[in-house]
Amino acid sequence: MWRVTVVAHKIIASKPRGARRGPSRRTSARAQVLGTAGPSPRVRANAAANVAAKAAAQPSPTEKIIVSNLPIDVNEAQVKELFAQTVGPLKEVTLHYDQNGRSKGVASVHFQRKGDGTKAFQQYNNRLIDGKKPMKIEIVVAPAPVSLAQRVSPADGATAANGVTRAGGRGRRGRAGRGRKERPQKSAADLDAEMEDYTASNAPAAAAAPAAA
């Protein structure tokens, strides 16, 4: 008996105290039936917000850009040379001047291929010129086209059907009809009583007329 007790104490001492038990049969059976819980709504909302922020940070493909903060001595030929050699073929480059013919340091660049404007933005935006001035590039996005059907006003029939503008009609006549007060209908007994009252009230006046004559 003493030997069995010693062996049992040795087995208990050999097991680590911090060891955790495995999942119980009850928990595993519940997981098999219900399945594992998915991410919470808050976690899903945060993930969707992160995806939207990354999509907004990436500029859409375009072929037009505006370059600003250029030195005054930079001309159109230099702007064409820079972007044609490092980005892609150009369609048009315009350097803007003030009333005195002095450069404003702003140029409009139009590439031949869509997407080259985005490439130029990623490659040259905030790049220093002469180690001092950062070159600014803005992407020009064309507005979404509006179809002709959206620009045409609705027909007169549709306007009248919607009740926007309609002069006269059943609706107004119906409202006027509702406002009238109908006279209460009288029975034959009521009419006879009124006739007797009228005759009794006029009888003394009729009798007084011959006496006066």
mmCIF file of C-alpha atoms in Angstrom:
data_model
loop_
_atom_site.group_PDB
_atom_site.id
_atom_site.type_symbol
_atom_site.label_atom_id
_atom_site.label_comp_id
_atom_site.label_asym_id
_atom_site.label_seq_id
_atom_site.Cartn_x
_atom_site.Cartn_y
_atom_site.Cartn_z
ATOM 1 C CA MET A 1 0.000 0.000 0.000
ATOM 2 C CA TRP A 2 2.799 2.387 0.827
ATOM 3 C CA ARG A 3 4.517 1.625 -2.478
ATOM 4 C CA VAL A 4 1.363 2.444 -4.493
ATOM 5 C CA THR A 5 1.005 5.792 -2.733
ATOM 6 C CA VAL A 6 4.624 6.723 -3.500
ATOM 7 C CA VAL A 7 4.192 5.860 -7.186
ATOM 8 C CA ALA A 8 1.037 7.974 -7.394
ATOM 9 C CA HIS A 9 2.840 10.969 -5.860
ATOM 10 C CA LYS A 10 5.667 10.600 -8.395
ATOM 11 C CA ILE A 11 3.204 10.597 -11.316
ATOM 12 C CA ILE A 12 1.452 13.730 -10.048
ATOM 13 C CA ALA A 13 4.762 15.515 -9.456
ATOM 14 C CA SER A 14 5.992 14.678 -12.984
ATOM 15 C CA LYS A 15 3.043 16.518 -14.619
ATOM 16 C CA PRO A 16 3.643 20.282 -15.188
ATOM 17 C CA ARG A 17 1.396 22.483 -13.103
ATOM 18 C CA GLY A 18 0.802 25.026 -15.860
ATOM 19 C CA ALA A 19 -0.392 22.496 -18.386
ATOM 20 C CA ARG A 20 -3.912 23.193 -19.611
ATOM 21 C CA ARG A 21 -6.469 20.623 -20.337
ATOM 22 C CA GLY A 22 -7.551 20.099 -23.880
ATOM 23 C CA PRO A 23 -10.983 21.106 -25.095
ATOM 24 C CA SER A 24 -13.720 19.166 -23.436
ATOM 25 C CA ARG A 25 -15.998 16.898 -25.363
ATOM 26 C CA ARG A 26 -18.877 19.242 -24.661
ATOM 27 C CA THR A 27 -17.081 22.221 -26.211
ATOM 28 C CA SER A 28 -15.959 20.308 -29.277
ATOM 29 C CA ALA A 29 -19.455 18.941 -29.852
ATOM 30 C CA ARG A 30 -20.937 22.428 -29.625
ATOM 31 C CA ALA A 31 -18.388 23.740 -32.106
ATOM 32 C CA GLN A 32 -19.261 20.954 -34.526
ATOM 33 C CA VAL A 33 -22.956 21.831 -34.362
ATOM 34 C CA LEU A 34 -22.812 25.647 -34.250
ATOM 35 C CA GLY A 35 -19.472 26.208 -35.930
ATOM 36 C CA THR A 36 -16.816 28.679 -34.919
ATOM 37 C CA ALA A 37 -17.895 32.270 -34.394
ATOM 38 C CA GLY A 38 -16.898 34.704 -37.150
ATOM 39 C CA PRO A 39 -15.431 38.170 -36.667
ATOM 40 C CA SER A 40 -17.538 40.685 -34.801
ATOM 41 C CA PRO A 41 -19.385 43.477 -36.682
ATOM 42 C CA ARG A 42 -16.893 46.010 -35.353
ATOM 43 C CA VAL A 43 -13.953 44.031 -36.751
ATOM 44 C CA ARG A 44 -15.685 43.732 -40.140
ATOM 45 C CA ALA A 45 -16.459 47.468 -40.185
ATOM 46 C CA ASN A 46 -12.819 48.336 -39.436
ATOM 47 C CA ALA A 47 -11.626 46.021 -42.195
ATOM 48 C CA ALA A 48 -14.024 47.602 -44.700
ATOM 49 C CA ALA A 49 -12.874 51.088 -43.677
ATOM 50 C CA ASN A 50 -9.235 50.119 -44.198
ATOM 51 C CA VAL A 51 -9.981 48.771 -47.675
ATOM 52 C CA ALA A 52 -11.863 51.962 -48.599
ATOM 53 C CA ALA A 53 -9.018 54.138 -47.316
ATOM 54 C CA LYS A 54 -6.462 52.226 -49.380
ATOM 55 C CA ALA A 55 -8.640 52.524 -52.485
ATOM 56 C CA ALA A 56 -9.040 56.280 -51.963
ATOM 57 C CA ALA A 57 -5.302 56.732 -51.473
ATOM 58 C CA GLN A 58 -4.591 55.236 -54.902
ATOM 59 C CA PRO A 59 -5.291 57.810 -57.662
ATOM 60 C CA SER A 60 -7.486 56.756 -60.548
ATOM 61 C CA PRO A 61 -5.896 56.322 -63.979
ATOM 62 C CA THR A 62 -5.788 59.577 -65.916
ATOM 63 C CA GLU A 63 -3.909 61.264 -68.737
ATOM 64 C CA LYS A 64 -4.001 64.893 -67.567
ATOM 65 C CA ILE A 65 -1.976 66.552 -64.822
ATOM 66 C CA ILE A 66 -1.168 70.056 -63.617
ATOM 67 C CA VAL A 67 2.427 70.725 -62.609
ATOM 68 C CA SER A 68 2.999 73.683 -60.281
ATOM 69 C CA ASN A 69 5.731 75.263 -58.172
ATOM 70 C CA LEU A 70 8.123 75.245 -61.117
ATOM 71 C CA PRO A 71 11.057 77.688 -61.241
ATOM 72 C CA ILE A 72 10.466 80.787 -63.352
ATOM 73 C CA ASP A 73 13.256 79.948 -65.791
ATOM 74 C CA VAL A 74 11.656 76.595 -66.772
ATOM 75 C CA ASN A 75 10.071 76.679 -70.252
ATOM 76 C CA GLU A 76 7.668 74.405 -72.152
ATOM 77 C CA ALA A 77 10.455 72.581 -73.976
ATOM 78 C CA GLN A 78 11.993 71.474 -70.689
ATOM 79 C CA VAL A 79 8.645 70.261 -69.359
ATOM 80 C CA LYS A 80 8.040 68.284 -72.566
ATOM 81 C CA GLU A 81 11.490 66.756 -72.431
ATOM 82 C CA LEU A 82 11.118 65.646 -68.820
ATOM 83 C CA PHE A 83 7.786 63.864 -69.126
ATOM 84 C CA ALA A 84 8.211 62.549 -72.683
ATOM 85 C CA GLN A 85 11.487 60.826 -71.854
ATOM 86 C CA THR A 86 10.580 59.481 -68.403
ATOM 87 C CA VAL A 87 6.814 58.852 -68.532
ATOM 88 C CA GLY A 88 5.312 58.569 -72.007
ATOM 89 C CA PRO A 89 4.300 60.292 -75.263
ATOM 90 C CA LEU A 90 2.617 63.647 -74.901
ATOM 91 C CA LYS A 91 -0.365 65.178 -76.629
ATOM 92 C CA GLU A 92 -0.067 68.759 -75.386
ATOM 93 C CA VAL A 93 1.931 70.844 -72.895
ATOM 94 C CA THR A 94 0.940 74.394 -71.937
ATOM 95 C CA LEU A 95 2.974 76.671 -69.693
ATOM 96 C CA HIS A 96 0.922 79.492 -68.184
ATOM 97 C CA TYR A 97 2.126 83.116 -68.122
ATOM 98 C CA ASP A 98 0.888 86.268 -66.413
ATOM 99 C CA GLN A 99 -0.029 89.573 -68.080
ATOM 100 C CA ASN A 100 3.600 90.637 -68.198
ATOM 101 C CA GLY A 101 4.691 87.484 -70.008
ATOM 102 C CA ARG A 102 6.321 86.030 -66.909
ATOM 103 C CA SER A 103 5.935 82.340 -66.165
ATOM 104 C CA LYS A 104 3.554 81.445 -63.332
ATOM 105 C CA GLY A 105 5.411 78.210 -62.691
ATOM 106 C CA VAL A 106 2.323 76.185 -63.658
ATOM 107 C CA ALA A 107 2.053 73.834 -66.637
ATOM 108 C CA SER A 108 -0.775 71.663 -67.978
ATOM 109 C CA VAL A 109 0.414 68.318 -69.327
ATOM 110 C CA HIS A 110 -1.777 66.034 -71.437
ATOM 111 C CA PHE A 111 -0.453 62.531 -72.192
ATOM 112 C CA GLN A 112 -1.523 60.357 -75.090
ATOM 113 C CA ARG A 113 -2.093 57.241 -72.981
ATOM 114 C CA LYS A 114 -4.514 57.037 -70.092
ATOM 115 C CA GLY A 115 -2.685 56.157 -66.933
ATOM 116 C CA ASP A 116 0.508 58.068 -67.740
ATOM 117 C CA GLY A 117 -0.789 60.999 -65.698
ATOM 118 C CA THR A 118 -1.057 58.729 -62.660
ATOM 119 C CA LYS A 119 2.434 57.425 -63.362
ATOM 120 C CA ALA A 120 3.825 60.966 -63.503
ATOM 121 C CA PHE A 121 2.103 61.794 -60.203
ATOM 122 C CA GLN A 122 3.609 58.791 -58.463
ATOM 123 C CA GLN A 123 7.042 59.476 -59.921
ATOM 124 C CA TYR A 124 7.454 63.255 -59.561
ATOM 125 C CA ASN A 125 5.028 64.619 -56.964
ATOM 126 C CA ASN A 126 6.935 66.451 -54.179
ATOM 127 C CA ARG A 127 10.292 65.830 -55.900
ATOM 128 C CA LEU A 128 12.723 68.658 -55.183
ATOM 129 C CA ILE A 129 13.936 70.921 -57.976
ATOM 130 C CA ASP A 130 17.484 72.223 -57.485
ATOM 131 C CA GLY A 131 17.265 70.648 -54.044
ATOM 132 C CA LYS A 132 14.954 73.434 -52.827
ATOM 133 C CA LYS A 133 11.459 73.633 -54.302
ATOM 134 C CA PRO A 134 9.165 70.580 -54.296
ATOM 135 C CA MET A 135 7.388 70.058 -57.602
ATOM 136 C CA LYS A 136 3.616 69.699 -57.126
ATOM 137 C CA ILE A 137 1.536 67.513 -59.422
ATOM 138 C CA GLU A 138 -2.254 67.368 -59.380
ATOM 139 C CA ILE A 139 -4.314 64.787 -61.224
ATOM 140 C CA VAL A 140 -7.116 66.114 -63.420
ATOM 141 C CA VAL A 141 -10.168 63.840 -63.352
ATOM 142 C CA ALA A 142 -12.875 64.406 -65.947
ATOM 143 C CA PRO A 143 -16.437 64.602 -64.559
ATOM 144 C CA ALA A 144 -18.730 61.649 -65.162
ATOM 145 C CA PRO A 145 -20.777 62.150 -68.354
ATOM 146 C CA VAL A 146 -24.491 62.832 -67.939
ATOM 147 C CA SER A 147 -26.847 61.099 -70.351
ATOM 148 C CA LEU A 148 -29.291 63.073 -72.470
ATOM 149 C CA ALA A 149 -32.225 61.281 -70.805
ATOM 150 C CA GLN A 150 -31.197 62.764 -67.467
ATOM 151 C CA ARG A 151 -30.995 66.268 -68.943
ATOM 152 C CA VAL A 152 -34.442 66.244 -70.616
ATOM 153 C CA SER A 153 -37.291 67.580 -68.479
ATOM 154 C CA PRO A 154 -40.367 65.356 -67.967
ATOM 155 C CA ALA A 155 -43.364 65.624 -70.304
ATOM 156 C CA ASP A 156 -46.454 67.658 -69.419
ATOM 157 C CA GLY A 157 -48.499 64.525 -68.879
ATOM 158 C CA ALA A 158 -45.980 63.150 -66.438
ATOM 159 C CA THR A 159 -45.923 66.450 -64.587
ATOM 160 C CA ALA A 160 -49.705 66.526 -64.322
ATOM 161 C CA ALA A 161 -49.789 62.879 -63.234
ATOM 162 C CA ASN A 162 -47.363 63.612 -60.443
ATOM 163 C CA GLY A 163 -49.573 66.471 -59.272
ATOM 164 C CA VAL A 164 -46.859 69.104 -59.567
ATOM 165 C CA THR A 165 -48.757 71.670 -61.636
ATOM 166 C CA ARG A 166 -52.370 71.164 -62.635
ATOM 167 C CA ALA A 167 -54.856 74.007 -63.058
ATOM 168 C CA GLY A 168 -58.338 72.873 -62.123
ATOM 169 C CA GLY A 169 -59.415 69.290 -62.046
ATOM 170 C CA ARG A 170 -61.399 66.740 -60.195
ATOM 171 C CA GLY A 171 -59.323 67.186 -57.075
ATOM 172 C CA ARG A 172 -60.312 70.804 -56.602
ATOM 173 C CA ARG A 173 -63.972 70.195 -57.429
ATOM 174 C CA GLY A 174 -63.973 67.332 -54.995
ATOM 175 C CA ARG A 175 -62.526 69.510 -52.247
ATOM 176 C CA ALA A 176 -65.121 72.231 -52.931
ATOM 177 C CA GLY A 177 -67.908 69.677 -52.825
ATOM 178 C CA ARG A 178 -66.747 68.417 -49.474
ATOM 179 C CA GLY A 179 -66.906 71.964 -48.059
ATOM 180 C CA ARG A 180 -70.650 72.438 -48.771
ATOM 181 C CA LYS A 181 -73.154 71.851 -45.971
ATOM 182 C CA GLU A 182 -76.196 69.830 -47.026
ATOM 183 C CA ARG A 183 -79.637 70.862 -45.695
ATOM 184 C CA PRO A 184 -81.230 68.394 -43.290
ATOM 185 C CA GLN A 185 -84.223 66.554 -44.748
ATOM 186 C CA LYS A 186 -87.605 67.164 -43.003
ATOM 187 C CA SER A 187 -90.381 64.691 -42.577
ATOM 188 C CA ALA A 188 -94.050 65.242 -43.562
ATOM 189 C CA ALA A 189 -95.015 65.784 -39.916
ATOM 190 C CA ASP A 190 -92.441 68.551 -39.605
ATOM 191 C CA LEU A 191 -93.771 70.241 -42.728
ATOM 192 C CA ASP A 192 -97.390 70.035 -41.458
ATOM 193 C CA ALA A 193 -96.385 71.513 -38.121
ATOM 194 C CA GLU A 194 -94.623 74.402 -39.831
ATOM 195 C CA MET A 195 -97.697 75.043 -42.012
ATOM 196 C CA GLU A 196 -100.009 75.115 -38.974
ATOM 197 C CA ASP A 197 -97.704 77.565 -37.199
ATOM 198 C CA TYR A 198 -97.611 79.785 -40.272
ATOM 199 C CA THR A 199 -101.454 79.724 -40.607
ATOM 200 C CA ALA A 200 -102.005 80.459 -36.915
ATOM 201 C CA SER A 201 -99.618 83.396 -36.968
ATOM 202 C CA ASN A 202 -101.217 84.975 -40.030
ATOM 203 C CA ALA A 203 -104.900 84.373 -38.996
ATOM 204 C CA PRO A 204 -105.222 87.424 -36.629
ATOM 205 C CA ALA A 205 -103.804 89.723 -39.254
ATOM 206 C CA ALA A 206 -106.280 88.463 -41.823
ATOM 207 C CA ALA A 207 -109.223 88.973 -39.439
ATOM 208 C CA ALA A 208 -108.159 92.490 -38.509
ATOM 209 C CA ALA A 209 -108.026 93.655 -42.106
ATOM 210 C CA PRO A 210 -111.915 93.540 -42.784
ATOM 211 C CA ALA A 211 -112.644 95.147 -39.420
ATOM 212 C CA ALA A 212 -110.445 98.070 -40.281
ATOM 213 C CA ALA A 213 -112.262 98.444 -43.582
#
